[in-house]
Short mmCIF file of C-alpha atoms and ligand atoms in Angstrom, two decimals:
data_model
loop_
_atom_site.label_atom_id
_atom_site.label_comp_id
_atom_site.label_asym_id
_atom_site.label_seq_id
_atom_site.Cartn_x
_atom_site.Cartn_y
_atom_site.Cartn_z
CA UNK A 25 20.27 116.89 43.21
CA UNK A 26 19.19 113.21 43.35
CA UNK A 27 15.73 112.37 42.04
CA UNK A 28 13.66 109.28 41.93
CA UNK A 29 11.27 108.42 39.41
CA UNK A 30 8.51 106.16 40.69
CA UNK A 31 7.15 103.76 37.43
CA UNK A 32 8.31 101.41 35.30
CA UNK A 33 7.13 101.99 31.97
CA UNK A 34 8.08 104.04 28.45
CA UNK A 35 7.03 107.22 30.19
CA UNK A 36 9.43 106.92 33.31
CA UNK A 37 11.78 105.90 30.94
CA UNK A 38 11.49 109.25 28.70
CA UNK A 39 11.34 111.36 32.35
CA UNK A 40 14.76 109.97 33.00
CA UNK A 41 15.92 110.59 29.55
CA UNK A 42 14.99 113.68 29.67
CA UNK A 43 16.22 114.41 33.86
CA UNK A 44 19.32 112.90 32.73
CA UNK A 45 20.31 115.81 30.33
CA UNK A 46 19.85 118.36 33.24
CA UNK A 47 23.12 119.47 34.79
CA UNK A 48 21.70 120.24 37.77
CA UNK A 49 21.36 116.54 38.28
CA UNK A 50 23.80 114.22 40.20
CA UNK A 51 21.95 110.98 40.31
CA UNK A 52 18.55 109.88 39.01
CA UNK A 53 16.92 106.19 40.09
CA UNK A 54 13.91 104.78 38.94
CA UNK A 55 11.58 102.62 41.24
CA UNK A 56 11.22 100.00 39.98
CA UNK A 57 12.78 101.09 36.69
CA UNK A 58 12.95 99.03 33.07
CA UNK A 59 15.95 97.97 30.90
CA UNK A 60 16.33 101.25 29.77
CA UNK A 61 16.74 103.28 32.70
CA UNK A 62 18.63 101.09 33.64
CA UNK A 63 21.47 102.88 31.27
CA UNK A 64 20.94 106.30 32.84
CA UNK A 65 19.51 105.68 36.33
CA UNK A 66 20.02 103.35 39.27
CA UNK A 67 16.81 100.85 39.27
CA UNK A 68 15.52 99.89 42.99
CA UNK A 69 13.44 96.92 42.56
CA UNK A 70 10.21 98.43 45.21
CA UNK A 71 6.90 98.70 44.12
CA UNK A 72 5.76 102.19 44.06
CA UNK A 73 2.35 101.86 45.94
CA UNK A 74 4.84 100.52 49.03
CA UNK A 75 5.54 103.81 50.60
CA UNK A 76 7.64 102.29 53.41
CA UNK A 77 9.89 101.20 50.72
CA UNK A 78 9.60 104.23 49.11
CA UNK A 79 10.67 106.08 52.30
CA UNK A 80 13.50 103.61 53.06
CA UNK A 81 14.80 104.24 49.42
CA UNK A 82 14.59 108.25 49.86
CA UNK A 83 16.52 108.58 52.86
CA UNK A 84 18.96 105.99 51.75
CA UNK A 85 20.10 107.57 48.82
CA UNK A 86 19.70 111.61 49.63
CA UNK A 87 16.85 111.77 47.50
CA UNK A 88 15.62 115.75 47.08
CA UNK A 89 12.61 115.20 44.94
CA UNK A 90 10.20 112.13 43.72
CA UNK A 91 8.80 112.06 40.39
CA UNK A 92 5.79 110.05 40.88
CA UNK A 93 4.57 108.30 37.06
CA UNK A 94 1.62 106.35 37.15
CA UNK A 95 -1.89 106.91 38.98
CA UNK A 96 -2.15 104.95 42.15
CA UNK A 97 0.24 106.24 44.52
CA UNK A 98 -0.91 109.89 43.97
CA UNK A 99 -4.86 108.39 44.19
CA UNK A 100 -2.90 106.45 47.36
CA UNK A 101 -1.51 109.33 48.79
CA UNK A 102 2.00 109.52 48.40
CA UNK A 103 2.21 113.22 48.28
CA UNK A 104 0.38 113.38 51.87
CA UNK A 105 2.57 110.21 53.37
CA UNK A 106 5.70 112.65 52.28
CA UNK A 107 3.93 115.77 54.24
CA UNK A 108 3.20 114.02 57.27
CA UNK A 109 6.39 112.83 57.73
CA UNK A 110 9.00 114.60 59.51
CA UNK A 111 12.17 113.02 57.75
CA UNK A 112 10.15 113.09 54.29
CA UNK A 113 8.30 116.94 54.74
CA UNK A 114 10.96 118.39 52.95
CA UNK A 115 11.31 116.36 50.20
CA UNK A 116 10.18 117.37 47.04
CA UNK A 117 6.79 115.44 45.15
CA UNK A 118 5.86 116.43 41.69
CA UNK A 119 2.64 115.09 41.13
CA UNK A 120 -0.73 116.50 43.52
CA UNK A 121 -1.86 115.52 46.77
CA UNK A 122 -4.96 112.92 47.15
CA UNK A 123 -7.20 115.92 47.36
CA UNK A 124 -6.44 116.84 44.13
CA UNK A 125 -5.72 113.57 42.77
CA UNK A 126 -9.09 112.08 42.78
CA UNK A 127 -10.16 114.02 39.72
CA UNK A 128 -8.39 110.96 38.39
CA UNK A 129 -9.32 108.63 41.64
CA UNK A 130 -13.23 109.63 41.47
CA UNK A 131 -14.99 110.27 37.66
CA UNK A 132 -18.11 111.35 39.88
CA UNK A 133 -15.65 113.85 41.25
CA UNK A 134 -14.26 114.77 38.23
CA UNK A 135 -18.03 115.34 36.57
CA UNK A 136 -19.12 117.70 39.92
CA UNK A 137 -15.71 119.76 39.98
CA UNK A 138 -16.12 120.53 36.04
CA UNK A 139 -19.91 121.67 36.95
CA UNK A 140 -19.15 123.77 39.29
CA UNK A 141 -16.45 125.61 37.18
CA UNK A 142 -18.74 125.79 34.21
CA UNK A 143 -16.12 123.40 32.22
CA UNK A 144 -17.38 122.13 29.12
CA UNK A 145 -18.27 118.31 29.16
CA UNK A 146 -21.11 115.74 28.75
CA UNK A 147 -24.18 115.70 30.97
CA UNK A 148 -24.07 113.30 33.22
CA UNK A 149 -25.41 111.84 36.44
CA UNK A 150 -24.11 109.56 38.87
CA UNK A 151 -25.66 105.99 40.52
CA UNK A 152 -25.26 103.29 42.96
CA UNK A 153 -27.51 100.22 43.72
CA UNK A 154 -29.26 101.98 45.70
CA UNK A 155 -31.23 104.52 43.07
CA UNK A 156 -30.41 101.74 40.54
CA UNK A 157 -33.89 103.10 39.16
CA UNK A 158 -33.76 106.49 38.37
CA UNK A 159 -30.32 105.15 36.30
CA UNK A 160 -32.38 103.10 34.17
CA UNK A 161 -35.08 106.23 34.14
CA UNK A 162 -32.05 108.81 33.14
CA UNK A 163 -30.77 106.13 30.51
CA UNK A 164 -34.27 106.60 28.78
CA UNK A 165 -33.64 109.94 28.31
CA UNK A 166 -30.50 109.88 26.78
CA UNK A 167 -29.64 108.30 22.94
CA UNK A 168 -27.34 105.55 22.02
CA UNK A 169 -24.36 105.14 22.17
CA UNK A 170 -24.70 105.06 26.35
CA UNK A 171 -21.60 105.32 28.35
CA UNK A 172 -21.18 103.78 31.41
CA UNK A 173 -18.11 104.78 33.73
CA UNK A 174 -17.08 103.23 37.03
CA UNK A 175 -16.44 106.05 39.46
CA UNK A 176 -12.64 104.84 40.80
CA UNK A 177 -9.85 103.31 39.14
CA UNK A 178 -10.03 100.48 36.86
CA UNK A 179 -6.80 100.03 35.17
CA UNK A 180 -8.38 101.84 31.87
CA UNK A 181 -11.15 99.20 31.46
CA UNK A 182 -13.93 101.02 33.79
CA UNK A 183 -15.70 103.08 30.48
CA UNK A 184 -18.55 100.91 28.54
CA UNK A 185 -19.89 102.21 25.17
CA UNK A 186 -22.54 100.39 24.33
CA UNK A 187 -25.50 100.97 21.71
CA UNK A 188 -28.07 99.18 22.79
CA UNK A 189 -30.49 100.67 25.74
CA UNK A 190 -31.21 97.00 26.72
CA UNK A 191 -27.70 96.14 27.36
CA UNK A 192 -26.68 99.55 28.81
CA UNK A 193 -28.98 98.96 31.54
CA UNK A 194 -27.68 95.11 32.28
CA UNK A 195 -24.45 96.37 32.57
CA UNK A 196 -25.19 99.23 34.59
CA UNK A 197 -26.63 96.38 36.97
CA UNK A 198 -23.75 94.26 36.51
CA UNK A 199 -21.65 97.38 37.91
CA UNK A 200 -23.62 98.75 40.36
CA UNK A 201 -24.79 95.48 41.86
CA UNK A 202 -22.81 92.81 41.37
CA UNK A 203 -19.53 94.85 41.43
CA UNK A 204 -18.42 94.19 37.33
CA UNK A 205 -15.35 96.71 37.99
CA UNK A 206 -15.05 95.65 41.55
CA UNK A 207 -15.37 98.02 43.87
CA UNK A 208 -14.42 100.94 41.50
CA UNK A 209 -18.16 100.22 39.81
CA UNK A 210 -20.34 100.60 43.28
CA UNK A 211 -20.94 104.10 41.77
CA UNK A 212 -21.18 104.66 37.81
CA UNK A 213 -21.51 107.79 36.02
CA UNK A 214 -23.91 107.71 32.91
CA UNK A 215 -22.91 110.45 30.57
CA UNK A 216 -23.75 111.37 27.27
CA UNK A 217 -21.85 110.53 24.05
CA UNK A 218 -19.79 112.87 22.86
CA UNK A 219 -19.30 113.29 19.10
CA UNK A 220 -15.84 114.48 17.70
CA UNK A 221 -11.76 113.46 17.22
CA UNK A 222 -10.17 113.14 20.64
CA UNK A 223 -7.20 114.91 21.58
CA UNK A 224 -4.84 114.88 25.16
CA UNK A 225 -3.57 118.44 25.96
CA UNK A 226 -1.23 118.18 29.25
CA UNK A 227 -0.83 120.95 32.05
CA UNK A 228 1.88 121.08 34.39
CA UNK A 229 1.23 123.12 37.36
CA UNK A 230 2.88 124.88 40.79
CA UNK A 231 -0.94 125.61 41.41
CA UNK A 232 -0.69 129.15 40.75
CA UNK A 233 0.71 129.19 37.27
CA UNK A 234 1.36 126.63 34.32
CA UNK A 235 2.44 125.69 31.35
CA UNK A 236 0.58 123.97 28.64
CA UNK A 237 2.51 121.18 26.93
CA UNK A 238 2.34 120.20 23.63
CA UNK A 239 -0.85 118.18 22.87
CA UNK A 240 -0.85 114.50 21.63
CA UNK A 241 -3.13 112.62 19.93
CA UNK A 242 -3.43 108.45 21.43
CA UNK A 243 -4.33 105.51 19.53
CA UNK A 244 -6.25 103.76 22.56
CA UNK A 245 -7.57 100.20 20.28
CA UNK A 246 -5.23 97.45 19.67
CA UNK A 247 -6.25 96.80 16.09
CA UNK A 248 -5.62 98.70 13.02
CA UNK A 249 -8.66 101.13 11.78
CA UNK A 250 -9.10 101.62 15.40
CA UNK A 251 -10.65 98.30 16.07
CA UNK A 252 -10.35 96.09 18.67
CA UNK A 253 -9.84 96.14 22.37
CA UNK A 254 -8.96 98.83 24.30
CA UNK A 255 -5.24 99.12 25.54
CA UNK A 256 -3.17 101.54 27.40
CA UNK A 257 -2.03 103.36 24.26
CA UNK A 258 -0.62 101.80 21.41
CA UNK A 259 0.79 105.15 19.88
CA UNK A 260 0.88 108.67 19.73
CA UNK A 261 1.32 111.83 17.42
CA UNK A 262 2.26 115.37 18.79
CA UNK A 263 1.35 117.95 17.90
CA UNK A 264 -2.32 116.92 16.89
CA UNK A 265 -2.64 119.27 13.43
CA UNK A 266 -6.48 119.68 13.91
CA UNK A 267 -5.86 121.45 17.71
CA UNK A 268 -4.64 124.82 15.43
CA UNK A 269 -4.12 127.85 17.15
CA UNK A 270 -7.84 128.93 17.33
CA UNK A 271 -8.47 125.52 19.16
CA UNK A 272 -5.92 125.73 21.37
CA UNK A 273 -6.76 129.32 22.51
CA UNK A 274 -10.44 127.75 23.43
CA UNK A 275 -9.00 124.77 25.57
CA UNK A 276 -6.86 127.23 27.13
CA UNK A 277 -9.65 129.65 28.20
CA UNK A 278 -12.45 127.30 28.53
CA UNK A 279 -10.97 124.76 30.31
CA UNK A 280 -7.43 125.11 31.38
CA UNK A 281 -7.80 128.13 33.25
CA UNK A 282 -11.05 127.17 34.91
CA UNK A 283 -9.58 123.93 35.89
CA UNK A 284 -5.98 125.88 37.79
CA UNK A 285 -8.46 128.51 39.18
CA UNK A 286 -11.21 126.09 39.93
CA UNK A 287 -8.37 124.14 42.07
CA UNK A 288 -7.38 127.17 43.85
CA UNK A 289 -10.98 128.27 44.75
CA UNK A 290 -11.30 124.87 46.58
CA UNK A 291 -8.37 124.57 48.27
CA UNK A 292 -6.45 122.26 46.64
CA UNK A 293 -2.86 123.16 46.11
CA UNK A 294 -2.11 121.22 43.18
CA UNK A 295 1.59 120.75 42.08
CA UNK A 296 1.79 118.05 39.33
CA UNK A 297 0.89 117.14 35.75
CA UNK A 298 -2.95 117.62 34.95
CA UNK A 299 -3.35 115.29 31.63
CA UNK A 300 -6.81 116.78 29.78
CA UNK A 301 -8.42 114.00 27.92
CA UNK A 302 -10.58 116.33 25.14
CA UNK A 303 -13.33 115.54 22.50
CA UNK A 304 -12.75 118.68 19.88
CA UNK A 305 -16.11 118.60 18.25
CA UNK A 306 -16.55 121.03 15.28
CA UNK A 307 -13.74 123.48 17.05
CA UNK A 308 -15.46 123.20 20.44
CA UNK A 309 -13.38 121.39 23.29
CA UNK A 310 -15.34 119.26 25.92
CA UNK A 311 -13.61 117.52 28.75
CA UNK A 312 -13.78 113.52 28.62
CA UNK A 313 -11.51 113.14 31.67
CA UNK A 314 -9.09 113.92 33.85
CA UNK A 315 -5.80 112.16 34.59
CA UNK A 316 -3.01 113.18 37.16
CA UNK A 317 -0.22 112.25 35.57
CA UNK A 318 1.26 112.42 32.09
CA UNK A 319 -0.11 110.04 29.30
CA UNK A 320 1.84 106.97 28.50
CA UNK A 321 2.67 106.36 25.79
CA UNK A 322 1.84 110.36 24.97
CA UNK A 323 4.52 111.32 27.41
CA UNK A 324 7.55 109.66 24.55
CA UNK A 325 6.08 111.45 22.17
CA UNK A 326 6.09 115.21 24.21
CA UNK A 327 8.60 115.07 26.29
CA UNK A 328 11.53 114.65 23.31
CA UNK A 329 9.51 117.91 22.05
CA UNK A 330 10.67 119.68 24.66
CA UNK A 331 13.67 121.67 24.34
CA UNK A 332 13.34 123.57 28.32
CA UNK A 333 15.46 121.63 31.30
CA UNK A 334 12.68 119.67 32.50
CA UNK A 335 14.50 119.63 35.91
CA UNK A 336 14.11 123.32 35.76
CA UNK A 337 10.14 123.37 35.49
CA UNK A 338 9.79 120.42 38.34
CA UNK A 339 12.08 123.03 40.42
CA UNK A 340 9.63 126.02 39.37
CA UNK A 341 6.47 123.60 40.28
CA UNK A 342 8.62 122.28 43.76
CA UNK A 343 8.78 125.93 45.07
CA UNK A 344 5.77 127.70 43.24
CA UNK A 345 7.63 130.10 40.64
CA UNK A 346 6.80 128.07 37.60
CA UNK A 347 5.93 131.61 36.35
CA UNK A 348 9.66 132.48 35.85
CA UNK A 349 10.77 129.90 34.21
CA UNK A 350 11.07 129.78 30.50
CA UNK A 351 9.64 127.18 28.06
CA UNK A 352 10.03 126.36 24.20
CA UNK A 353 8.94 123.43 22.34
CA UNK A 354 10.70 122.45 19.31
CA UNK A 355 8.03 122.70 16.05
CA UNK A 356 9.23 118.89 14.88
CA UNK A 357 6.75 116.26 15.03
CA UNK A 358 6.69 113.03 17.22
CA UNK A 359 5.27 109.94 16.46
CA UNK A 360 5.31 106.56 18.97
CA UNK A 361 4.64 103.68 17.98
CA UNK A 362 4.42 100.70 20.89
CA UNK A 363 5.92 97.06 19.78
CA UNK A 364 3.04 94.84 22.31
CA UNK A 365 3.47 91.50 23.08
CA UNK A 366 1.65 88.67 21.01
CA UNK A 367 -1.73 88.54 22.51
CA UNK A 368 -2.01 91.78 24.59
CA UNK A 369 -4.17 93.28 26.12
CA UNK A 370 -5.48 89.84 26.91
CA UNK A 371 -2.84 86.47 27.88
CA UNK A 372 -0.09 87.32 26.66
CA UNK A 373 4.29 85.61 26.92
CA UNK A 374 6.84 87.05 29.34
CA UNK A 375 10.40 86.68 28.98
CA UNK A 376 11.52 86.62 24.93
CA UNK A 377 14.71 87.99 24.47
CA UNK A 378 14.68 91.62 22.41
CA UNK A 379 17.06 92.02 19.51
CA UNK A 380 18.26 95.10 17.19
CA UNK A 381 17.25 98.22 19.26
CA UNK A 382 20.91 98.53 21.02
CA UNK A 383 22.33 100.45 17.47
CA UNK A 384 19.04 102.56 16.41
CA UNK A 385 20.07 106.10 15.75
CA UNK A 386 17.42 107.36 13.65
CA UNK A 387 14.68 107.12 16.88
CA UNK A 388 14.62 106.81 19.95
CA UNK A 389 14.32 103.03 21.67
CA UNK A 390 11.80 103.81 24.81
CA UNK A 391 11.62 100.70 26.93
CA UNK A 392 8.20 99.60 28.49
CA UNK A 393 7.95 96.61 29.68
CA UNK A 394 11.43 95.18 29.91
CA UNK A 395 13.89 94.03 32.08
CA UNK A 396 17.13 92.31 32.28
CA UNK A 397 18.80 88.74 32.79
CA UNK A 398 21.97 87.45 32.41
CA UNK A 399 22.59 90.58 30.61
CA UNK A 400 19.87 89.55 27.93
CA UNK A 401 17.01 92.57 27.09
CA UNK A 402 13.75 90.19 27.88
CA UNK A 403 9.73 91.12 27.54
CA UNK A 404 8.85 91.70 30.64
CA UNK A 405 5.23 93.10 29.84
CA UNK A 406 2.04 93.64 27.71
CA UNK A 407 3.38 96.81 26.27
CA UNK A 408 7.46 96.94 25.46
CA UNK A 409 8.87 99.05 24.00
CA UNK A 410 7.77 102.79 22.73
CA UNK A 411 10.13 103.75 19.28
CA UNK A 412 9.49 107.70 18.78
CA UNK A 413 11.15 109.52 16.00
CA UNK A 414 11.35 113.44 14.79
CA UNK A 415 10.23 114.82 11.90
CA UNK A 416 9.97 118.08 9.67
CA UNK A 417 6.48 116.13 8.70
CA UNK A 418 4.20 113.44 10.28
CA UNK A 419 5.37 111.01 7.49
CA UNK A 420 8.94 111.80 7.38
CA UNK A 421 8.66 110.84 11.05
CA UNK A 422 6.41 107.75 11.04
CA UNK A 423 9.07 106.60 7.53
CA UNK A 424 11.81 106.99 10.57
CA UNK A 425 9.73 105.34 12.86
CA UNK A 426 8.65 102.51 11.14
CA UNK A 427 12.41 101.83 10.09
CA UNK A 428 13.49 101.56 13.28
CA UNK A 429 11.08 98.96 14.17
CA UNK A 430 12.09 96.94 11.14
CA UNK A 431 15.76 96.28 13.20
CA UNK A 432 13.65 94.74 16.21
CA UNK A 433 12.81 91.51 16.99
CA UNK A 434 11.36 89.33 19.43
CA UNK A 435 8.87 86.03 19.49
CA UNK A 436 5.61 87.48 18.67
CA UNK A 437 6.27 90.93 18.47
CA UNK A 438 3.34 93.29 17.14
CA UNK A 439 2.11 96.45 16.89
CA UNK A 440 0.02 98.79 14.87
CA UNK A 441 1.52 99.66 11.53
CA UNK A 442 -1.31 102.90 11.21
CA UNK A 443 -0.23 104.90 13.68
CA UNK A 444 -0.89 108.93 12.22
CA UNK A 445 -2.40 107.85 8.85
CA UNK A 446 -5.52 109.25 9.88
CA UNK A 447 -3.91 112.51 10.44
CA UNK A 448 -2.31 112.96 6.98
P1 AMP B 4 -12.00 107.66 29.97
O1 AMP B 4 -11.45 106.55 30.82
O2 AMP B 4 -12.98 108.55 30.64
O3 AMP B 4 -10.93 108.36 29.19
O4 AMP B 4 -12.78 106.90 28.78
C1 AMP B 4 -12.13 106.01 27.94
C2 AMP B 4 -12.45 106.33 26.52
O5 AMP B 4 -13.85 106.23 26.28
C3 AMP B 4 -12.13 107.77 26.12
O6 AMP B 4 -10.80 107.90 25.77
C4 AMP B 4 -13.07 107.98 24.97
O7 AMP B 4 -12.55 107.42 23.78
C5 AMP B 4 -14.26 107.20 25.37
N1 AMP B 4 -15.25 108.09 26.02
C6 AMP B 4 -15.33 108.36 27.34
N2 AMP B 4 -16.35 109.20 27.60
C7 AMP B 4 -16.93 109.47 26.42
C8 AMP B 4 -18.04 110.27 26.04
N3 AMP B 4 -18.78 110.94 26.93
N4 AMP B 4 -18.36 110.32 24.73
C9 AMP B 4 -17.63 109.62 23.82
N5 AMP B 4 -16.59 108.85 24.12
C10 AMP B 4 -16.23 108.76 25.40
N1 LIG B 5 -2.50 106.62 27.04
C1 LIG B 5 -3.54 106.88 27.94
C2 LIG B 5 -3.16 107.00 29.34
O1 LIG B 5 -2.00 107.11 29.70
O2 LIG B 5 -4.05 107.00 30.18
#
């Protein structure tokens, strides 16, 4: 078997590292790939969104199944491309198909599919310029704090929290009418705020059956305490120790199972990762959003949890008997913590050379945004590199974690030196 990853950040890199311990594999690549798959995988420099490429890549190199990472070219398509084609039919795709990707492509989607299959999350409605009224109307009914989503994708930015009425109903104008968001903000959902401690709980599914992942808990804000911009994820914890059993049970009835059925009652065969962004509020689960993919950086945390072939359960979710095949999670605990780039998420240096991560034993080194020249390890991104260790506790992991880090260097390194605290 020869598989191709499609991404190039931490969580491609812990797919291969985890693909590459499968026997049943000959040879993995990664499009486009990082520093670090680069040890276990051959990186082809395409962008993933370039399905010709991707095609050309495929056939060259007897690919039998595509592991697609991030967002867009699921939202894009790439699953259908790959039906429609008659050298590509056969080829396997593990993520879903664009009817079943715009839960992540559409939040107005998202909001009516959870409606329908009586899924808890917050009311909501949706708006455009051209009922830019009854938005400010259905604001007036609601209490701070207001949140504002653009309906498509916005590169994690498209979700406003704001407190004052006032200024929610400015910015709802800014992204209605004059396209703030571009135009992933000509419609908005306006939901209300939902109280609680957010949790991730990831699906993967063959569209009949699934398996339920371990759950991970992000730490979205760049700053310490939680403050600051938002990013794409500057660490993670799994397993989250307030989802307990009792919780778990509830996300799996309330929402899991609606959301595999719910699929299946509308037609969409759905073979891919379904990543449930929850609010657990006093024991009760309610949806925030969907994703299509897995979580990055969640994904370096779960993934080394794993102890199943993960080539085995892309197999069962290939050819629909995910049902036979077995799964186990070790009961260790993960924590990631991402070394960022001085500046991120706003202007930040490419191109510093990375020092000290080659000889870490006590974690593992998952790269992000790096790549390589004249065979120097260089920055190559906002976020770089994702260090995840195991532990019998969360601190005995974050003390192996945060020892790692100490070993490596590069010009204006930083990252959040909190990650789990709140959890002890
Ligand atoms: P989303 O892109 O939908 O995940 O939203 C980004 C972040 O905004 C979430 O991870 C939450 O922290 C926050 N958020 C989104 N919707 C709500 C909501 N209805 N109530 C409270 N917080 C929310
Ligand atoms: N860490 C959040 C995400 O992958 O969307």
């Amino acid at each position: 078997m020869n598989i191709l990853i499609l991404g190039s950040g931490g969580r491609e890199h812990a797919f291969a590292l985890k693909l590459s311990e499968s026997k049943k594999i000959n040879q993995l690549f990664v499009a486009p790939g990082n520093a670090g798959t680069d040890k276990m995988a051959i990186n082809i420099n395409i962008n993933p969104v370039d399905f010709a490429a991707v095609k050309k890549t495929v056939l060259k190199n007897d690919i039998n199944m595509v592991v697609v990472g991030p967002e867009a070219p699921l939202v894009k398509g790439i699953h259908d491309f790959f039906l429609a084609d008659n050298d590509l039919k056969n080829i396997h795709v593990i993520g879903p198909k664009k009817d079943g990707a715009i839960l992540e492509g559409s939040k107005d989607f998202s909001k009516q599919f959870m409606e329908k299959h009586n899924i808890p999350t917050a009311k909501y409605q949706s708006f455009t310029k051209d009922n830019l009224e009854s938005g400010f109307k259905f604001l007036d009914t609601l209490s701070a704090p207001y949140v504002l989503k653009a309906d498509g994708l916005a590169a994690g930015k498209g979700v406003l929290i704001l407190n004052d009425l006032k200024e929610a109903k400015i910015e709802l104008e800014e992204m209605v009418s004059n396209q703030k968001f571009g135009e992933a903000s000509s419609t908005v959902v306006i939901e209300e705020f939902l109280k609680g401690i957010e949790l991730s709980v990831f699906v993967l599914t063959d569209g009949i059956s699934y398996k339920i992942l371990p759950s991970a808990k992000d730490y979205k804000r760049i700053g310490e305490g939680d403050t600051g911009l938002n990013t794409g994820g500057m660490g993670a914890v799994s397993p989250v120790p307030f989802a307990d059993k009792a919780f778990l049970d509830k996300v799996e009835e309330l929402v899991v199972k609606p959301t595999v059925i719910g699929l299946q009652k509308d037609g969409i065969d759905y073979r891919g990762f379904i990543f449930i962004g929850l609010m657990n509020d006093n024991g009760n689960p309610s949806v925030v959003e969907y994703n299509v993919r897995m979580g990055d950086p969640e994904t370096e945390a779960v993934l080394p949890r794993i102890k199943s072939d993960l080539y085995d359960l892309f197999e069962g979710v290939a050819k629909q008997n995910l049902h036979e095949k077995s799964f186990s999670v070790t009961s260790k605990i993960a924590t990631t913590v991402m070394l960022v780039s001085g500046g991120y998420p706003e202007a930040y240096e490419k191109g510093e050379e990375i020092s000290g991560f080659e000889n870490i034993k006590e974690s593992i080194v998952f790269h992000a945004g790096t790549n390589i020249k004249d065979n120097k390890v260089l920055t190559n991104g906002g976020r770089v590199m994702a260090i995840t260790s195991l532990g019998d506790s969360i601190e005995e992991a974050l003390e192996n974690t945060y020892c790692s880090i100490e070993k490596i260097k590069f010009e204006k390194m930083n990252y959040r030196k909190d990650i789990g605290l709140d959890l002890l």
